[in-house]
Amino acid sequence: MQTGQVGWADSSVRAAGRRNRFFRHASPYFLIFPSIALMAAIILVPLVRGIIMSFNSVNIIKQGEMHFVGLQNYAQMISDPVFHIALRNTAIWTLGVVSLQYLLGLVVALLLNEPIPLRGLFRGLVLVPWVVPSVVAALDWRWIYAPDYGILNYVLSSIGVISDPLQWLSDRHLAMLAVIIVGVWKSTPFMAVVLLAGLQSIPKELYDAAEVDGASMLQRFWYITFPNLRYLSMIVTMLAIIWTFNDFDIAYVMTKGGPSNATHLLSTYAYLSAFTYSDLGYAAAISVVMLVILLVFAIFYSRMLTKGNELA
Amino acid sequence: MARRLRIKQAIVLTLLIIIVTILVFPFIWMLSTAFKGPEEVFTQIPRWIPLKPTLMNFNTILFNTSFPRYFLNSVVVGMVTMVIALAVTIFAGYALSRYNFRGKTAFSMWLLVSQMFPPVLMIIPIFVLMLQLKLVNTYASLIITYATFALPFSTWMLKAYFDTVPIDLEEAAKVDGCNQFQALTKIILPLAAPGIVTVALFIFILAWHEFMFALTLTSTTEMRTLPVGISLFLGEYRTLWGQLMAGSVIVTAPVVVFFVYLQRYIVQGLTLGAVKG
């Protein structure tokens, strides 16, 4: 407060003091208020409305007019064969992508942690799939998988692995594998970078001591690297599982769930139910089931996490 | 010993080159196809480097399709989202970094938990909300949605950056007569500038990449963003892969440029956020 008038100084200092105290208590709430307002409007309220919708039949044409149907949407899932397929596919997709992504990411991180020439260049190149937007990745791979002029069939047939071109995305038995490959390709860089950061935070003295004691490379990995990475690995795989489970873009752009539902995930099935079959209530119910699965998983997993952390 | 080291290094390098080649290959193939004419795209024996490189595909999509409009939409949505989300999260990140207040843990937990909600669960009520607000097929619907979904990770990252600025500096500034707001704008923000730029680019990229909400909340060519627009290039029976890949290159290029700049911050940022946990 700069009033410049001597007579005012005393009271204005006191007023400023009061104001400061007020601001000290109130200001964090002012600061987070815009975030809270946005998240209430776009996340919390829609979340609650989404859950309510799952107990209603919703008319998309009449601006989302609802009428209550109880558990009917949930009952419909039990007898819906496509839902069962999508549930199973989502499990295969999530486990497939995350486990391969972790293994590959770990290998890449270990390699990048070695003292080699051009390490910075390699690290930059490894990030490329992460940088490519997922829609572009899906389109790019559709071109690679193309049965007639696609490069993958050409490479496989020229090295003699296959004799006839494979219908990667229209063969029921191959489509899921093809989509999983894209998921792994897209997500491995992130995993590798995080694990690399973890590797670099392990004190070097541990390795030196182990080497003096005559530990082999495998022993060093098993007794030093792996235990030190465990906590970080659990956090990052939990994130990866949530992201992969919720992923929509790759499966939707590559196959729209086809051929004959072979790659339908819960996310793509819920989306099509909502916006192609205009059954918003049923779609909401499917996605509420997704949320419940994730919540149960997260609670179970974070229990394991705290327990594992106490042991270590 | 030296020889063993050299053998080990050779093995590491070979493995790395194989893996990196596989990881980068689809991107190279996209680039290569973008510069090929139709007779070279549709051939039984594909080539790495086009025999007769051509800009024809770029020419076609830039002058004979709605691609420039998609590009403009993506830039507008990305920029405005970035400004709004940044303004909101700088305050929130600062509050989390500098204050203890009732509800702080709840707020942080909420940020974390909100990451788990399936986007497909959110999009159904958000679509209905935008329908009721008559915002379907406007920039506003996308901007509000993206800014909100960018909040959790931006707030976390900014909090981590603010934590690295010593609180003493701020207190010294206050002794010198700065108020809290001035301390934030004159001391903290300049010092956390690299972090803020990184977060800003992450927000822009999130908006630039987003597909599902854009697909649902926009319905006309005038409003489509790049990811949706480009997916419309897929033909029902036959796709012009050259043009599609040229479009893909243009969509990806700005992000690649950002990442070249960002690369040194990424590992650092991840270490700040994740490892310290």
mmCIF file of C-alpha atoms in Angstrom, chain B:
data_model
loop_
_atom_site.group_PDB
_atom_site.id
_atom_site.type_symbol
_atom_site.label_atom_id
_atom_site.label_comp_id
_atom_site.label_asym_id
_atom_site.label_seq_id
_atom_site.Cartn_x
_atom_site.Cartn_y
_atom_site.Cartn_z
ATOM 1 C CA MET B 1 38.784 -56.743 -20.557
ATOM 2 C CA ALA B 2 38.804 -53.956 -23.131
ATOM 3 C CA ARG B 3 38.007 -56.499 -25.801
ATOM 4 C CA ARG B 4 35.098 -57.896 -23.822
ATOM 5 C CA LEU B 5 33.773 -54.380 -23.430
ATOM 6 C CA ARG B 6 34.019 -53.793 -27.133
ATOM 7 C CA ILE B 7 32.145 -57.013 -27.913
ATOM 8 C CA LYS B 8 29.433 -56.049 -25.447
ATOM 9 C CA GLN B 9 29.157 -52.629 -27.006
ATOM 10 C CA ALA B 10 28.847 -54.152 -30.460
ATOM 11 C CA ILE B 11 26.025 -56.411 -29.280
ATOM 12 C CA VAL B 12 24.225 -53.509 -27.618
ATOM 13 C CA LEU B 13 24.560 -51.379 -30.740
ATOM 14 C CA THR B 14 23.335 -54.117 -33.062
ATOM 15 C CA LEU B 15 20.278 -54.818 -30.931
ATOM 16 C CA LEU B 16 19.540 -51.122 -30.633
ATOM 17 C CA ILE B 17 19.843 -50.564 -34.376
ATOM 18 C CA ILE B 18 17.438 -53.454 -35.072
ATOM 19 C CA ILE B 19 14.846 -52.212 -32.577
ATOM 20 C CA VAL B 20 15.139 -48.561 -33.578
ATOM 21 C CA THR B 21 14.780 -49.499 -37.243
ATOM 22 C CA ILE B 22 11.557 -51.361 -36.490
ATOM 23 C CA LEU B 23 10.247 -48.462 -34.403
ATOM 24 C CA VAL B 24 11.086 -45.811 -36.976
ATOM 25 C CA PHE B 25 10.210 -47.834 -40.088
ATOM 26 C CA PRO B 26 6.448 -47.049 -40.229
ATOM 27 C CA PHE B 27 7.259 -43.349 -40.059
ATOM 28 C CA ILE B 28 9.843 -43.623 -42.858
ATOM 29 C CA TRP B 29 7.364 -45.579 -44.931
ATOM 30 C CA MET B 30 4.801 -42.809 -44.441
ATOM 31 C CA LEU B 31 7.325 -40.206 -45.625
ATOM 32 C CA SER B 32 8.370 -42.310 -48.575
ATOM 33 C CA THR B 33 4.796 -42.944 -49.727
ATOM 34 C CA ALA B 34 3.931 -39.252 -49.416
ATOM 35 C CA PHE B 35 6.469 -38.429 -52.145
ATOM 36 C CA LYS B 36 5.379 -41.152 -54.591
ATOM 37 C CA GLY B 37 3.086 -40.835 -57.580
ATOM 38 C CA PRO B 38 0.206 -43.348 -57.918
ATOM 39 C CA GLU B 39 2.129 -45.632 -60.283
ATOM 40 C CA GLU B 40 4.831 -46.022 -57.622
ATOM 41 C CA VAL B 41 2.400 -46.367 -54.688
ATOM 42 C CA PHE B 42 0.456 -49.194 -56.282
ATOM 43 C CA THR B 43 3.267 -51.453 -57.370
ATOM 44 C CA GLN B 44 4.055 -55.072 -56.600
ATOM 45 C CA ILE B 45 7.672 -54.323 -55.760
ATOM 46 C CA PRO B 46 7.797 -51.374 -53.372
ATOM 47 C CA ARG B 47 10.854 -49.120 -53.136
ATOM 48 C CA TRP B 48 12.317 -47.367 -50.149
ATOM 49 C CA ILE B 49 13.207 -44.193 -51.950
ATOM 50 C CA PRO B 50 10.822 -43.060 -54.692
ATOM 51 C CA LEU B 51 12.303 -43.323 -58.189
ATOM 52 C CA LYS B 52 10.588 -40.124 -59.247
ATOM 53 C CA PRO B 53 9.916 -38.124 -56.071
ATOM 54 C CA THR B 54 6.970 -35.787 -56.520
ATOM 55 C CA LEU B 55 5.154 -33.109 -54.541
ATOM 56 C CA MET B 56 1.947 -33.946 -56.351
ATOM 57 C CA ASN B 57 0.252 -35.448 -53.264
ATOM 58 C CA PHE B 58 0.994 -32.371 -51.176
ATOM 59 C CA ASN B 59 -0.171 -30.185 -53.999
ATOM 60 C CA THR B 60 -3.476 -32.036 -54.276
ATOM 61 C CA ILE B 61 -4.338 -32.049 -50.577
ATOM 62 C CA LEU B 62 -3.297 -28.456 -50.036
ATOM 63 C CA PHE B 63 -5.182 -27.013 -53.002
ATOM 64 C CA ASN B 64 -7.952 -29.450 -53.912
ATOM 65 C CA THR B 65 -9.303 -30.670 -50.575
ATOM 66 C CA SER B 66 -10.603 -29.220 -47.294
ATOM 67 C CA PHE B 67 -7.290 -30.025 -45.665
ATOM 68 C CA PRO B 68 -6.221 -26.359 -45.159
ATOM 69 C CA ARG B 69 -9.482 -25.709 -43.344
ATOM 70 C CA TYR B 70 -8.868 -28.685 -41.018
ATOM 71 C CA PHE B 71 -5.401 -27.335 -40.403
ATOM 72 C CA LEU B 72 -6.705 -23.890 -39.514
ATOM 73 C CA ASN B 73 -9.301 -25.389 -37.157
ATOM 74 C CA SER B 74 -6.669 -27.475 -35.406
ATOM 75 C CA VAL B 75 -4.372 -24.491 -34.975
ATOM 76 C CA VAL B 76 -7.140 -22.271 -33.568
ATOM 77 C CA VAL B 77 -8.436 -24.951 -31.193
ATOM 78 C CA GLY B 78 -4.915 -25.903 -30.089
ATOM 79 C CA MET B 79 -3.772 -22.330 -29.438
ATOM 80 C CA VAL B 80 -6.868 -21.203 -27.532
ATOM 81 C CA THR B 81 -6.899 -24.426 -25.505
ATOM 82 C CA MET B 82 -3.269 -23.869 -24.643
ATOM 83 C CA VAL B 83 -3.826 -20.298 -23.420
ATOM 84 C CA ILE B 84 -6.893 -21.126 -21.331
ATOM 85 C CA ALA B 85 -5.531 -24.314 -19.819
ATOM 86 C CA LEU B 86 -2.223 -22.671 -19.019
ATOM 87 C CA ALA B 87 -3.848 -19.686 -17.291
ATOM 88 C CA VAL B 88 -5.982 -21.986 -15.179
ATOM 89 C CA THR B 89 -3.246 -24.468 -14.292
ATOM 90 C CA ILE B 90 -0.551 -21.933 -13.452
ATOM 91 C CA PHE B 91 -2.757 -20.770 -10.579
ATOM 92 C CA ALA B 92 -3.700 -24.270 -9.492
ATOM 93 C CA GLY B 93 -0.127 -25.561 -9.728
ATOM 94 C CA TYR B 94 1.081 -22.579 -7.732
ATOM 95 C CA ALA B 95 -1.533 -23.164 -5.043
ATOM 96 C CA LEU B 96 -0.518 -26.827 -4.750
ATOM 97 C CA SER B 97 3.151 -25.933 -4.601
ATOM 98 C CA ARG B 98 3.033 -23.057 -2.114
ATOM 99 C CA TYR B 99 0.003 -23.356 0.152
ATOM 100 C CA ASN B 100 -1.320 -25.774 2.672
ATOM 101 C CA PHE B 101 -5.056 -25.628 2.712
ATOM 102 C CA ARG B 102 -8.006 -27.680 3.705
ATOM 103 C CA GLY B 103 -9.018 -29.942 0.841
ATOM 104 C CA LYS B 104 -5.567 -29.944 -0.775
ATOM 105 C CA THR B 105 -5.229 -33.723 -0.544
ATOM 106 C CA ALA B 106 -8.753 -34.186 -1.835
ATOM 107 C CA PHE B 107 -8.022 -31.868 -4.767
ATOM 108 C CA SER B 108 -4.796 -33.719 -5.638
ATOM 109 C CA MET B 109 -6.534 -37.080 -5.360
ATOM 110 C CA TRP B 110 -9.322 -35.879 -7.616
ATOM 111 C CA LEU B 111 -6.759 -34.827 -10.231
ATOM 112 C CA LEU B 112 -5.291 -38.304 -10.136
ATOM 113 C CA VAL B 113 -8.565 -40.213 -10.093
ATOM 114 C CA SER B 114 -10.036 -38.173 -12.957
ATOM 115 C CA GLN B 115 -7.328 -39.691 -15.186
ATOM 116 C CA MET B 116 -9.052 -43.001 -14.823
ATOM 117 C CA PHE B 117 -12.507 -42.108 -16.125
ATOM 118 C CA PRO B 118 -13.066 -43.753 -19.504
ATOM 119 C CA PRO B 119 -13.285 -40.977 -22.132
ATOM 120 C CA VAL B 120 -16.122 -42.907 -23.750
ATOM 121 C CA LEU B 121 -18.086 -42.604 -20.511
ATOM 122 C CA MET B 122 -17.467 -38.844 -20.458
ATOM 123 C CA ILE B 123 -18.300 -38.216 -24.084
ATOM 124 C CA ILE B 124 -21.924 -39.347 -23.922
ATOM 125 C CA PRO B 125 -23.062 -36.816 -21.263
ATOM 126 C CA ILE B 126 -20.699 -34.141 -22.639
ATOM 127 C CA PHE B 127 -22.280 -34.545 -26.061
ATOM 128 C CA VAL B 128 -25.753 -34.153 -24.529
ATOM 129 C CA LEU B 129 -24.539 -31.128 -22.529
ATOM 130 C CA MET B 130 -23.159 -29.457 -25.665
ATOM 131 C CA LEU B 131 -26.398 -30.282 -27.458
ATOM 132 C CA GLN B 132 -28.375 -28.520 -24.729
ATOM 133 C CA LEU B 133 -26.008 -25.538 -24.704
ATOM 134 C CA LYS B 134 -26.243 -25.432 -28.531
ATOM 135 C CA LEU B 135 -22.458 -25.704 -28.722
ATOM 136 C CA VAL B 136 -22.248 -28.796 -30.926
ATOM 137 C CA ASN B 137 -20.124 -28.094 -33.997
ATOM 138 C CA THR B 138 -18.362 -25.042 -32.528
ATOM 139 C CA TYR B 139 -14.759 -24.385 -31.536
ATOM 140 C CA ALA B 140 -15.969 -23.637 -28.009
ATOM 141 C CA SER B 141 -17.153 -27.206 -27.380
ATOM 142 C CA LEU B 142 -13.733 -28.609 -28.253
ATOM 143 C CA ILE B 143 -11.757 -25.908 -26.459
ATOM 144 C CA ILE B 144 -13.654 -26.234 -23.162
ATOM 145 C CA THR B 145 -13.393 -30.015 -23.253
ATOM 146 C CA TYR B 146 -9.685 -30.141 -24.132
ATOM 147 C CA ALA B 147 -8.749 -27.447 -21.603
ATOM 148 C CA THR B 148 -10.472 -29.447 -18.871
ATOM 149 C CA PHE B 149 -8.889 -32.746 -19.816
ATOM 150 C CA ALA B 150 -5.483 -31.076 -19.917
ATOM 151 C CA LEU B 151 -5.837 -29.777 -16.354
ATOM 152 C CA PRO B 152 -4.753 -32.785 -14.280
ATOM 153 C CA PHE B 153 -1.386 -33.514 -15.877
ATOM 154 C CA SER B 154 -0.574 -29.821 -16.463
ATOM 155 C CA THR B 155 -1.296 -28.978 -12.852
ATOM 156 C CA TRP B 156 0.883 -31.833 -11.644
ATOM 157 C CA MET B 157 3.746 -30.922 -13.938
ATOM 158 C CA LEU B 158 3.597 -27.225 -13.084
ATOM 159 C CA LYS B 159 3.485 -27.989 -9.369
ATOM 160 C CA ALA B 160 6.650 -30.049 -9.811
ATOM 161 C CA TYR B 161 8.355 -27.158 -11.641
ATOM 162 C CA PHE B 162 7.259 -24.570 -9.069
ATOM 163 C CA ASP B 163 8.600 -26.832 -6.326
ATOM 164 C CA THR B 164 12.072 -26.432 -7.810
ATOM 165 C CA VAL B 165 11.978 -22.619 -7.389
ATOM 166 C CA PRO B 166 13.252 -21.841 -3.855
ATOM 167 C CA ILE B 167 10.635 -20.184 -1.672
ATOM 168 C CA ASP B 168 13.318 -17.819 -0.279
ATOM 169 C CA LEU B 169 13.364 -15.881 -3.545
ATOM 170 C CA GLU B 170 9.689 -15.163 -3.203
ATOM 171 C CA GLU B 171 10.023 -14.097 0.396
ATOM 172 C CA ALA B 172 12.899 -11.789 -0.487
ATOM 173 C CA ALA B 173 10.690 -10.220 -3.157
ATOM 174 C CA LYS B 174 7.931 -9.699 -0.622
ATOM 175 C CA VAL B 175 10.346 -8.033 1.767
ATOM 176 C CA ASP B 176 11.213 -5.725 -1.113
ATOM 177 C CA GLY B 177 7.554 -4.770 -1.410
ATOM 178 C CA CYS B 178 6.101 -7.215 -3.950
ATOM 179 C CA ASN B 179 2.661 -8.592 -3.210
ATOM 180 C CA GLN B 180 1.819 -12.254 -3.713
ATOM 181 C CA PHE B 181 0.662 -11.734 -7.284
ATOM 182 C CA GLN B 182 3.775 -9.787 -8.244
ATOM 183 C CA ALA B 183 5.928 -12.438 -6.609
ATOM 184 C CA LEU B 184 4.238 -14.989 -8.863
ATOM 185 C CA THR B 185 4.507 -13.003 -12.091
ATOM 186 C CA LYS B 186 7.940 -11.441 -11.516
ATOM 187 C CA ILE B 187 9.820 -14.210 -9.725
ATOM 188 C CA ILE B 188 8.219 -17.612 -10.158
ATOM 189 C CA LEU B 189 6.999 -17.486 -13.740
ATOM 190 C CA PRO B 190 10.303 -16.343 -15.290
ATOM 191 C CA LEU B 191 12.218 -18.934 -13.308
ATOM 192 C CA ALA B 192 9.800 -21.710 -14.187
ATOM 193 C CA ALA B 193 9.631 -20.579 -17.832
ATOM 194 C CA PRO B 194 11.182 -23.721 -19.376
ATOM 195 C CA GLY B 195 8.697 -25.831 -17.445
ATOM 196 C CA ILE B 196 5.798 -23.645 -18.501
ATOM 197 C CA VAL B 197 6.816 -23.828 -22.164
ATOM 198 C CA THR B 198 6.995 -27.613 -21.897
ATOM 199 C CA VAL B 199 3.559 -27.834 -20.326
ATOM 200 C CA ALA B 200 2.171 -25.427 -22.941
ATOM 201 C CA LEU B 201 3.444 -27.638 -25.746
ATOM 202 C CA PHE B 202 2.043 -30.752 -24.087
ATOM 203 C CA ILE B 203 -1.372 -29.084 -23.922
ATOM 204 C CA PHE B 204 -1.157 -28.054 -27.568
ATOM 205 C CA ILE B 205 -0.181 -31.572 -28.605
ATOM 206 C CA LEU B 206 -3.059 -33.073 -26.611
ATOM 207 C CA ALA B 207 -5.501 -30.873 -28.532
ATOM 208 C CA TRP B 208 -3.691 -31.467 -31.840
ATOM 209 C CA HIS B 209 -3.890 -35.272 -31.464
ATOM 210 C CA GLU B 210 -7.377 -35.631 -30.061
ATOM 211 C CA PHE B 211 -9.761 -37.684 -32.165
ATOM 212 C CA MET B 212 -12.821 -39.046 -30.361
ATOM 213 C CA PHE B 213 -14.270 -35.790 -29.034
ATOM 214 C CA ALA B 214 -13.553 -33.992 -32.297
ATOM 215 C CA LEU B 215 -15.270 -36.780 -34.211
ATOM 216 C CA THR B 216 -18.364 -36.488 -32.035
ATOM 217 C CA LEU B 217 -18.621 -32.776 -31.296
ATOM 218 C CA THR B 218 -18.064 -31.543 -34.858
ATOM 219 C CA SER B 219 -20.179 -32.452 -37.844
ATOM 220 C CA THR B 220 -19.313 -30.243 -40.813
ATOM 221 C CA THR B 221 -16.204 -29.773 -42.932
ATOM 222 C CA GLU B 222 -15.920 -26.188 -41.653
ATOM 223 C CA MET B 223 -15.391 -27.397 -38.092
ATOM 224 C CA ARG B 224 -13.451 -30.667 -38.474
ATOM 225 C CA THR B 225 -9.967 -30.794 -36.998
ATOM 226 C CA LEU B 226 -7.009 -32.547 -38.625
ATOM 227 C CA PRO B 227 -7.208 -36.017 -37.026
ATOM 228 C CA VAL B 228 -10.885 -36.369 -37.976
ATOM 229 C CA GLY B 229 -10.454 -34.702 -41.347
ATOM 230 C CA ILE B 230 -7.608 -36.944 -42.339
ATOM 231 C CA SER B 231 -9.426 -40.103 -41.312
ATOM 232 C CA LEU B 232 -12.119 -39.089 -43.824
ATOM 233 C CA PHE B 233 -9.562 -39.552 -46.611
ATOM 234 C CA LEU B 234 -9.994 -43.311 -46.195
ATOM 235 C CA GLY B 235 -11.921 -44.473 -49.224
ATOM 236 C CA GLU B 236 -14.720 -46.989 -48.966
ATOM 237 C CA TYR B 237 -13.189 -49.204 -51.670
ATOM 238 C CA ARG B 238 -9.917 -47.679 -52.698
ATOM 239 C CA THR B 239 -7.762 -45.282 -50.734
ATOM 240 C CA LEU B 240 -5.353 -42.815 -52.303
ATOM 241 C CA TRP B 241 -2.505 -43.692 -49.980
ATOM 242 C CA GLY B 242 -0.104 -41.137 -51.418
ATOM 243 C CA GLN B 243 -2.386 -38.242 -50.515
ATOM 244 C CA LEU B 244 -3.328 -39.772 -47.178
ATOM 245 C CA MET B 245 0.318 -40.165 -46.209
ATOM 246 C CA ALA B 246 1.130 -36.627 -47.374
ATOM 247 C CA GLY B 247 -1.609 -35.378 -45.052
ATOM 248 C CA SER B 248 -0.228 -37.549 -42.263
ATOM 249 C CA VAL B 249 3.200 -36.006 -42.719
ATOM 250 C CA ILE B 250 1.741 -32.503 -42.380
ATOM 251 C CA VAL B 251 -0.199 -33.485 -39.241
ATOM 252 C CA THR B 252 2.867 -35.039 -37.644
ATOM 253 C CA ALA B 253 5.492 -32.481 -38.663
ATOM 254 C CA PRO B 254 4.689 -29.710 -36.135
ATOM 255 C CA VAL B 255 4.722 -32.239 -33.316
ATOM 256 C CA VAL B 256 8.086 -33.587 -34.401
ATOM 257 C CA VAL B 257 9.493 -30.039 -34.410
ATOM 258 C CA PHE B 258 8.149 -29.452 -30.897
ATOM 259 C CA PHE B 259 9.627 -32.680 -29.650
ATOM 260 C CA VAL B 260 13.063 -31.949 -30.983
ATOM 261 C CA TYR B 261 12.899 -28.844 -28.843
ATOM 262 C CA LEU B 262 11.250 -30.660 -25.929
ATOM 263 C CA GLN B 263 13.414 -33.748 -25.868
ATOM 264 C CA ARG B 264 15.792 -32.566 -23.163
ATOM 265 C CA TYR B 265 12.882 -31.551 -20.945
ATOM 266 C CA ILE B 266 10.939 -34.755 -21.348
ATOM 267 C CA VAL B 267 13.258 -37.036 -19.415
ATOM 268 C CA GLN B 268 13.802 -34.293 -16.866
ATOM 269 C CA GLY B 269 10.073 -33.640 -16.498
ATOM 270 C CA LEU B 270 9.270 -37.310 -16.147
ATOM 271 C CA THR B 271 11.965 -37.654 -13.510
ATOM 272 C CA LEU B 272 10.559 -34.699 -11.610
ATOM 273 C CA GLY B 273 7.044 -36.036 -11.699
ATOM 274 C CA ALA B 274 7.378 -39.780 -11.608
ATOM 275 C CA VAL B 275 10.516 -40.827 -9.817
ATOM 276 C CA LYS B 276 10.244 -38.367 -6.984
ATOM 277 C CA GLY B 277 6.702 -39.661 -6.275
#
